[in-house]
């Protein structure tokens, strides 16, 4: 099978390198015929071109790897490839989360497949495992550490007392961060991964704008010191739960006891957990970012399409409704100034901050408290107490 690679950055070059230095006989069947680079860039290999038309009109190319990232022109190029009846494999979570329904429909209409294992949890076979679990079980819930950059930052701050900016710079240097690190540190990257995971786990496309999304931009060393007193640490978690035709989802920092598996996930590693009605709890752990793990996941998708193992997995049009009072959780809100609310059971003064601890409240109640906290302190920090399976802190 001849393929084209759109974009020759971290992921695209990783796919090319693995395919060119094949160690598995299976890979001998996959040939990179063309690589799309930006106009004006040097063509370092004879197969490089700056013309997308040249790629989509080539009848010998049956699969396109989109590894440019971002929304534009990735959106247009994926549509062009699908309408020219080329399979598409991508690691681009932003474009998939925003357009999954449209792309799936277009793929079906053109008798080709759209695969995106590498978009969520990098090298961990998460999408394939959720698809497999779903063949038997209703998936009721998933949660996990789905962003390597923020885990690297939180782990460094926890372990070495590094400050936020220093830890972010190091994560960028190691190639984990998005081009715009706001997507990582404000939780947008995880939010995209939650939308994609929901589409597979719940067979329904949810609206990213509906559910709370908090990142780690405001986390401080004082926050780590505060939670350390109770043998806890901080991890950024994406999660969703479904009950009948309703769901709730979050992206937010959670406090975990040091004994919890999530607390032991170091550096840029990811961990993600699903609950199925008969399989129970399943955890998946590994490299969620980086050149070769992500490229590996792209190539797994290519091999599945090549060997006719791929199926359509999303029923376009199926919808579940967001419910911000589905479950109750406990939260901690840190501000410079103290404020009062009947839902707070404790307010701790620690160093020069106030830590307001709530009892069990809904997302709706939590969002009201956050609005009040933000009005008092635009650097406030909100964290949820993890309560997945006895992992309270
Ligand atoms: N910036 C992302 C991360 C890359 O750090 O996890 C992989 O999706």
Coordinates of C-alpha atoms and ligand atoms in Angstrom, one line a residue:
X1 CA 0.0 0.0 0.0
X2 CA 1.3 3.4 -0.9
X3 CA 0.8 6.2 1.6
X4 CA 1.3 10.0 1.8
X5 CA 2.4 11.9 4.9
X6 CA 1.1 15.5 5.3
X7 CA 3.5 17.4 7.5
X8 CA 7.1 16.4 8.4
X9 CA 7.2 17.6 12.0
X10 CA 7.6 15.4 15.1
X11 CA 4.9 12.8 14.2
X12 CA 5.2 12.9 10.4
X13 CA 9.0 12.3 10.5
X14 CA 8.5 9.6 13.1
X15 CA 6.1 7.7 10.8
X16 CA 8.6 8.1 7.9
X17 CA 11.6 6.9 10.1
X18 CA 9.8 3.8 11.4
X19 CA 8.5 2.9 7.9
X20 CA 12.0 3.5 6.4
X21 CA 13.9 1.5 9.0
X22 CA 11.4 -1.3 9.1
X23 CA 12.2 -4.1 11.5
X24 CA 8.9 -6.0 11.0
X25 CA 8.1 -7.8 7.8
X26 CA 4.5 -6.4 8.0
X27 CA 5.8 -2.9 7.4
X28 CA 7.4 -3.9 4.1
X29 CA 4.0 -3.7 2.6
X30 CA 3.6 0.0 3.4
X31 CA 5.6 2.5 1.2
X32 CA 5.8 6.3 1.7
X33 CA 5.1 7.6 -1.8
X34 CA 4.9 11.3 -1.0
X35 CA 5.4 13.8 1.8
X36 CA 3.6 17.1 1.9
X37 CA 5.7 20.0 3.2
X38 CA 4.9 23.7 3.5
X39 CA 5.3 26.0 0.4
X40 CA 8.8 27.6 0.4
X41 CA 10.4 24.8 2.6
X42 CA 13.4 23.0 1.3
X43 CA 12.6 19.6 -0.3
X44 CA 15.1 17.4 1.4
X45 CA 13.8 14.2 -0.1
X46 CA 12.8 13.5 -3.7
X47 CA 9.3 12.4 -2.5
X48 CA 8.6 15.7 -0.9
X49 CA 6.0 18.0 -2.6
X50 CA 4.2 21.2 -1.6
X51 CA 1.1 20.3 -3.6
X52 CA -1.9 18.6 -1.8
X53 CA -3.6 18.2 -5.3
X54 CA -0.6 16.1 -6.4
X55 CA -1.3 13.8 -3.5
X56 CA -5.1 13.4 -3.6
X57 CA -5.1 13.0 -7.4
X58 CA -2.5 10.2 -7.3
X59 CA -4.5 7.0 -7.9
X60 CA -1.7 4.9 -6.4
X61 CA -1.9 6.5 -2.9
X62 CA -4.7 4.8 -1.0
X63 CA -4.0 6.3 2.5
X64 CA -3.1 9.7 3.8
X65 CA -1.4 10.3 7.2
X66 CA -2.4 13.8 8.4
X67 CA 0.3 15.0 10.9
X68 CA 0.3 18.7 10.5
X69 CA -1.7 19.4 13.7
X70 CA -4.0 22.3 14.2
X71 CA -7.4 23.0 12.5
X72 CA -6.4 24.6 9.3
X73 CA -5.4 23.4 6.7
X74 CA -5.7 20.0 8.3
X75 CA -9.6 20.1 8.2
X76 CA -9.6 20.9 4.4
X77 CA -6.9 18.4 3.6
X78 CA -8.6 15.6 5.5
X79 CA -11.9 16.3 3.7
X80 CA -10.1 16.4 0.3
X81 CA -8.4 13.0 1.1
X82 CA -11.7 11.4 2.1
X83 CA -13.6 12.7 -0.9
X84 CA -10.9 11.4 -3.1
X85 CA -11.5 8.0 -1.5
X86 CA -8.2 7.8 0.5
X87 CA -8.2 6.4 4.0
X88 CA -7.1 9.0 6.6
X89 CA -5.0 8.3 9.7
X90 CA -4.3 11.2 12.0
X91 CA -2.8 12.1 15.4
X92 CA -4.5 15.5 15.3
X93 CA -6.8 15.7 18.3
X94 CA -7.9 19.3 17.7
X95 CA -9.3 18.6 14.2
X96 CA -10.8 15.3 15.1
X97 CA -12.6 16.5 18.3
X98 CA -14.1 19.4 16.4
X99 CA -15.2 17.5 13.3
X100 CA -15.5 13.9 14.2
X101 CA -19.1 13.5 13.0
X102 CA -18.6 15.2 9.7
X103 CA -15.4 13.2 9.0
X104 CA -17.0 9.9 9.9
X105 CA -19.9 10.6 7.7
X106 CA -17.7 11.5 4.8
X107 CA -15.5 8.4 5.3
X108 CA -18.6 6.1 5.2
X109 CA -20.0 7.9 2.1
X110 CA -16.7 7.3 0.3
X111 CA -16.1 3.8 1.5
X112 CA -12.9 4.6 3.3
X113 CA -11.8 4.8 7.0
X114 CA -10.8 7.6 9.3
X115 CA -8.5 6.3 12.2
X116 CA -7.1 8.4 15.0
X117 CA -5.6 6.1 17.7
X118 CA -2.6 8.4 18.0
X119 CA -4.8 11.4 18.8
X120 CA -5.5 10.3 22.4
X121 CA -2.9 8.9 24.8
X122 CA -0.2 8.8 22.1
X123 CA 1.4 5.4 22.0
X124 CA -1.1 3.7 24.4
X125 CA -3.6 1.6 22.5
X126 CA -6.5 3.4 24.2
X127 CA -9.0 3.9 21.3
X128 CA -8.6 0.3 20.1
X129 CA -9.0 -1.0 23.6
X130 CA -12.2 1.1 24.2
X131 CA -13.6 -0.1 20.9
X132 CA -12.8 -3.7 21.9
X133 CA -14.3 -3.3 25.4
X134 CA -17.4 -1.7 23.9
X135 CA -18.1 -4.8 21.7
X136 CA -19.3 -6.5 24.9
X137 CA -19.8 -3.9 27.6
X138 CA -21.6 -0.6 28.2
X139 CA -18.7 1.7 29.1
X140 CA -19.9 3.8 32.0
X141 CA -16.9 5.9 32.9
X142 CA -13.3 6.7 31.9
X143 CA -10.7 9.0 33.5
X144 CA -7.0 9.6 33.2
X145 CA -3.9 11.5 32.8
X146 CA -4.1 12.3 29.1
X147 CA -1.5 15.1 28.7
X148 CA 2.3 14.5 28.9
X149 CA 3.3 18.1 29.1
X150 CA 1.2 18.9 32.2
X151 CA 2.1 15.7 33.9
X152 CA 5.7 16.5 33.3
X153 CA 5.2 20.0 34.8
X154 CA 3.2 18.7 37.9
X155 CA 5.7 15.8 38.5
X156 CA 8.7 18.2 38.3
X157 CA 7.0 20.7 40.6
X158 CA 6.2 17.9 43.1
X159 CA 9.5 16.2 43.0
X160 CA 12.1 18.9 42.7
X161 CA 10.2 22.0 43.7
X162 CA 10.7 23.4 40.2
X163 CA 8.6 26.4 39.4
X164 CA 5.9 26.3 36.8
X165 CA 7.7 28.3 34.1
X166 CA 10.9 26.3 34.4
X167 CA 9.1 23.0 34.2
X168 CA 7.1 24.1 31.2
X169 CA 10.3 25.2 29.4
X170 CA 11.8 21.8 29.9
X171 CA 8.7 20.0 28.7
X172 CA 8.8 22.2 25.5
X173 CA 12.5 21.4 25.0
X174 CA 11.7 17.7 25.2
X175 CA 9.1 18.1 22.5
X176 CA 6.1 17.1 24.5
X177 CA 4.2 20.5 24.4
X178 CA 1.9 21.7 21.7
X179 CA 3.2 24.6 19.5
X180 CA 1.0 26.8 21.6
X181 CA 1.5 25.6 25.2
X182 CA -1.8 27.1 26.2
X183 CA -3.5 24.1 24.7
X184 CA -1.7 21.9 27.2
X185 CA -1.7 24.1 30.3
X186 CA -5.3 25.3 30.0
X187 CA -6.6 21.8 29.6
X188 CA -7.8 22.2 25.9
X189 CA -5.7 19.3 24.7
X190 CA -7.2 17.1 27.4
X191 CA -10.7 18.4 26.6
X192 CA -10.2 17.3 22.9
X193 CA -9.1 13.9 24.1
X194 CA -12.2 13.6 26.4
X195 CA -14.4 14.4 23.4
X196 CA -12.7 11.8 21.3
X197 CA -12.8 9.2 24.0
X198 CA -16.5 9.9 24.7
X199 CA -17.3 9.4 21.0
X200 CA -15.8 5.9 21.1
X201 CA -16.8 4.9 24.7
X202 CA -20.3 6.3 24.6
X203 CA -20.9 6.2 20.9
X204 CA -22.0 9.8 21.0
X205 CA -20.4 13.1 20.0
X206 CA -20.5 15.5 22.9
X207 CA -20.1 19.3 22.9
X208 CA -16.7 20.4 24.2
X209 CA -18.1 23.8 25.2
X210 CA -20.6 22.3 27.7
X211 CA -18.4 20.8 30.4
X212 CA -15.9 22.4 32.8
X213 CA -12.3 22.7 31.6
X214 CA -9.6 23.9 34.1
X215 CA -5.9 23.7 33.6
X216 CA -2.8 24.1 35.7
X217 CA -1.7 27.6 34.7
X218 CA -2.3 28.9 38.3
X219 CA -0.8 26.0 40.2
X220 CA 1.9 27.1 42.7
X221 CA 4.5 25.5 44.9
X222 CA 2.3 26.5 47.9
X223 CA -0.5 24.3 46.4
X224 CA 1.9 21.3 46.4
X225 CA 3.0 22.0 49.9
X226 CA -0.6 22.3 51.1
X227 CA -1.6 18.9 49.6
X228 CA 1.7 17.3 50.8
X229 CA 0.6 17.7 54.4
X230 CA -2.0 15.0 53.7
X231 CA 0.4 12.8 51.6
X232 CA -1.4 14.0 48.4
X233 CA -0.2 15.3 45.1
X234 CA -1.8 16.9 42.1
X235 CA -2.6 15.5 38.6
X236 CA -4.5 16.9 35.7
X237 CA -7.4 14.6 34.9
X238 CA -9.9 14.3 32.0
X239 CA -12.9 12.2 32.8
X240 CA -16.5 11.4 31.7
X241 CA -19.3 9.3 33.1
X242 CA -22.5 8.2 31.5
X243 CA -25.8 7.3 33.2
X244 CA -28.5 6.3 30.7
X245 CA -28.7 9.1 28.1
X246 CA -27.0 11.7 30.3
X247 CA -23.4 12.3 30.9
X248 CA -21.0 14.6 32.8
X249 CA -17.4 15.4 31.9
X250 CA -14.6 17.4 33.4
X251 CA -11.0 18.5 32.8
X252 CA -9.5 19.6 36.0
X253 CA -6.7 19.0 38.5
X254 CA -7.4 16.3 41.0
X255 CA -5.7 15.6 44.3
X256 CA -4.6 12.0 44.7
X257 CA -3.2 10.2 47.7
X258 CA 0.4 9.2 47.1
X259 CA -0.6 5.5 47.1
X260 CA -3.0 6.0 44.1
X261 CA -1.6 4.7 40.8
X262 CA -2.2 8.1 39.2
X263 CA 0.1 9.8 41.8
X264 CA 2.9 7.4 40.7
X265 CA 2.7 8.3 37.0
X266 CA 5.9 10.2 36.4
X267 CA 7.3 12.6 33.8
X268 CA 5.3 12.8 30.6
X269 CA 3.7 9.4 31.0
X270 CA -0.1 8.9 30.7
X271 CA -2.6 6.5 32.4
X272 CA -6.2 6.1 31.5
X273 CA -8.9 3.9 33.1
X274 CA -12.2 2.6 31.8
X275 CA -15.1 0.9 33.6
X276 CA -17.1 -1.7 31.7
X277 CA -20.1 -3.6 32.9
X278 CA -18.5 -7.0 32.8
X279 CA -14.8 -6.3 32.4
X280 CA -14.8 -4.0 35.4
X281 CA -11.9 -1.6 35.8
X282 CA -9.1 -1.6 33.2
X283 CA -6.0 0.6 33.3
X284 CA -3.7 1.6 30.4
X285 CA -0.3 3.1 31.0
X286 CA 2.5 4.3 28.8
X287 CA 3.9 7.1 26.6
X288 CA 1.2 9.6 25.8
X289 CA 3.3 11.9 23.7
X290 CA 6.6 12.0 21.8
X291 CA 7.8 11.2 18.3
X292 CA 8.1 7.4 18.2
X293 CA 5.2 6.4 20.5
X294 CA 2.8 8.6 18.6
X295 CA 4.2 7.5 15.2
X296 CA 3.9 3.9 16.4
X297 CA 0.1 4.4 17.1
X298 CA -0.3 6.0 13.6
X299 CA 1.3 2.9 12.0
X300 CA -0.8 0.5 14.0
X301 CA -3.9 2.3 12.4
X302 CA -2.3 2.0 8.9
X303 CA -1.6 -1.8 9.5
X304 CA -5.2 -2.3 10.7
X305 CA -6.6 -0.6 7.6
X306 CA -4.2 -2.5 5.3
X307 CA -5.2 -5.8 6.9
X308 CA -9.0 -5.0 6.8
X309 CA -9.3 -5.0 10.6
X310 CA -10.8 -1.5 10.8
X311 CA -14.5 -0.9 11.4
X312 CA -16.7 2.2 11.6
X313 CA -17.3 2.9 15.3
X314 CA -19.4 6.0 15.7
X315 CA -23.1 6.2 14.9
X316 CA -23.5 9.8 13.7
X317 CA -26.6 11.5 15.1
X318 CA -26.6 9.6 18.5
X319 CA -26.7 12.2 21.3
X320 CA -26.5 12.1 25.0
X321 CA -27.3 15.1 27.1
X322 CA -24.9 17.0 29.4
X323 CA -26.1 17.1 33.1
X324 CA -24.2 19.3 35.5
X325 CA -25.9 17.7 38.5
X326 CA -25.3 14.1 37.7
X327 CA -22.9 13.4 40.6
X328 CA -21.4 15.2 43.5
X329 CA -17.8 15.8 44.3
X330 CA -15.6 17.6 46.8
X331 CA -13.4 20.5 45.7
X332 CA -10.8 22.8 47.1
X333 CA -10.6 26.4 46.0
X334 CA -7.5 28.4 46.7
X335 CA -7.7 32.2 46.8
X336 CA -5.7 35.1 48.2
X337 CA -8.8 36.3 50.0
X338 CA -11.1 34.3 52.2
X339 CA -14.8 34.1 51.2
X340 CA -17.7 32.2 52.8
X341 CA -20.3 29.8 51.5
X342 CA -22.5 27.2 53.2
X343 CA -21.0 24.5 51.1
X344 CA -17.5 25.0 52.7
X345 CA -16.9 22.6 55.6
X346 CA -13.3 23.9 56.2
X347 CA -11.3 27.0 55.3
X348 CA -7.6 26.6 56.0
X349 CA -5.2 29.5 56.0
X350 CA -1.9 28.1 54.7
X351 CA 1.1 30.3 54.0
X352 CA -0.5 33.4 52.5
X353 CA -3.5 31.7 50.9
X354 CA -7.0 30.4 51.9
X355 CA -8.0 26.9 51.0
X356 CA -11.8 26.5 50.9
X357 CA -12.8 22.9 51.1
X358 CA -16.4 22.0 50.0
X359 CA -18.6 19.2 51.0
X360 CA -20.2 17.1 48.2
X361 CA -21.5 19.5 45.6
X362 CA -22.7 19.3 42.0
X363 CA -20.7 20.7 39.0
X364 CA -23.3 23.5 38.8
X365 CA -22.6 24.5 42.4
X366 CA -18.9 24.3 41.9
X367 CA -19.0 26.6 38.9
X368 CA -20.9 29.2 40.9
X369 CA -18.2 29.1 43.6
X370 CA -15.5 29.4 40.9
X371 CA -17.1 32.5 39.5
X372 CA -17.0 34.1 42.9
X373 CA -13.4 33.0 43.5
X374 CA -12.3 34.4 40.1
X375 CA -13.9 37.8 40.9
X376 CA -11.8 37.9 44.1
X377 CA -8.6 36.5 42.7
X378 CA -7.8 35.9 39.0
X379 CA -5.0 33.6 40.0
X380 CA -7.2 31.3 42.0
X381 CA -6.8 27.6 41.7
X382 CA -9.5 24.9 41.7
X383 CA -8.9 21.2 42.4
X384 CA -11.2 18.2 42.7
X385 CA -10.7 15.5 45.3
X386 CA -10.2 12.3 43.3
X387 CA -12.9 9.8 44.2
X388 CA -12.7 7.3 41.5
X389 CA -12.2 4.0 43.4
X390 CA -11.2 4.7 46.9
X391 CA -8.5 7.1 45.6
X392 CA -9.7 10.0 47.8
X393 CA -7.4 12.5 49.1
Ligands
LIG1 N1 1.0 18.0 23.9 C1 0.5 16.7 24.0 C2 0.9 16.2 25.4 C3 1.0 15.8 22.9 O1 1.7 16.8 26.0 O2 0.3 15.1 25.8 C4 0.4 14.5 22.8 O3 -1.0 14.6 22.6

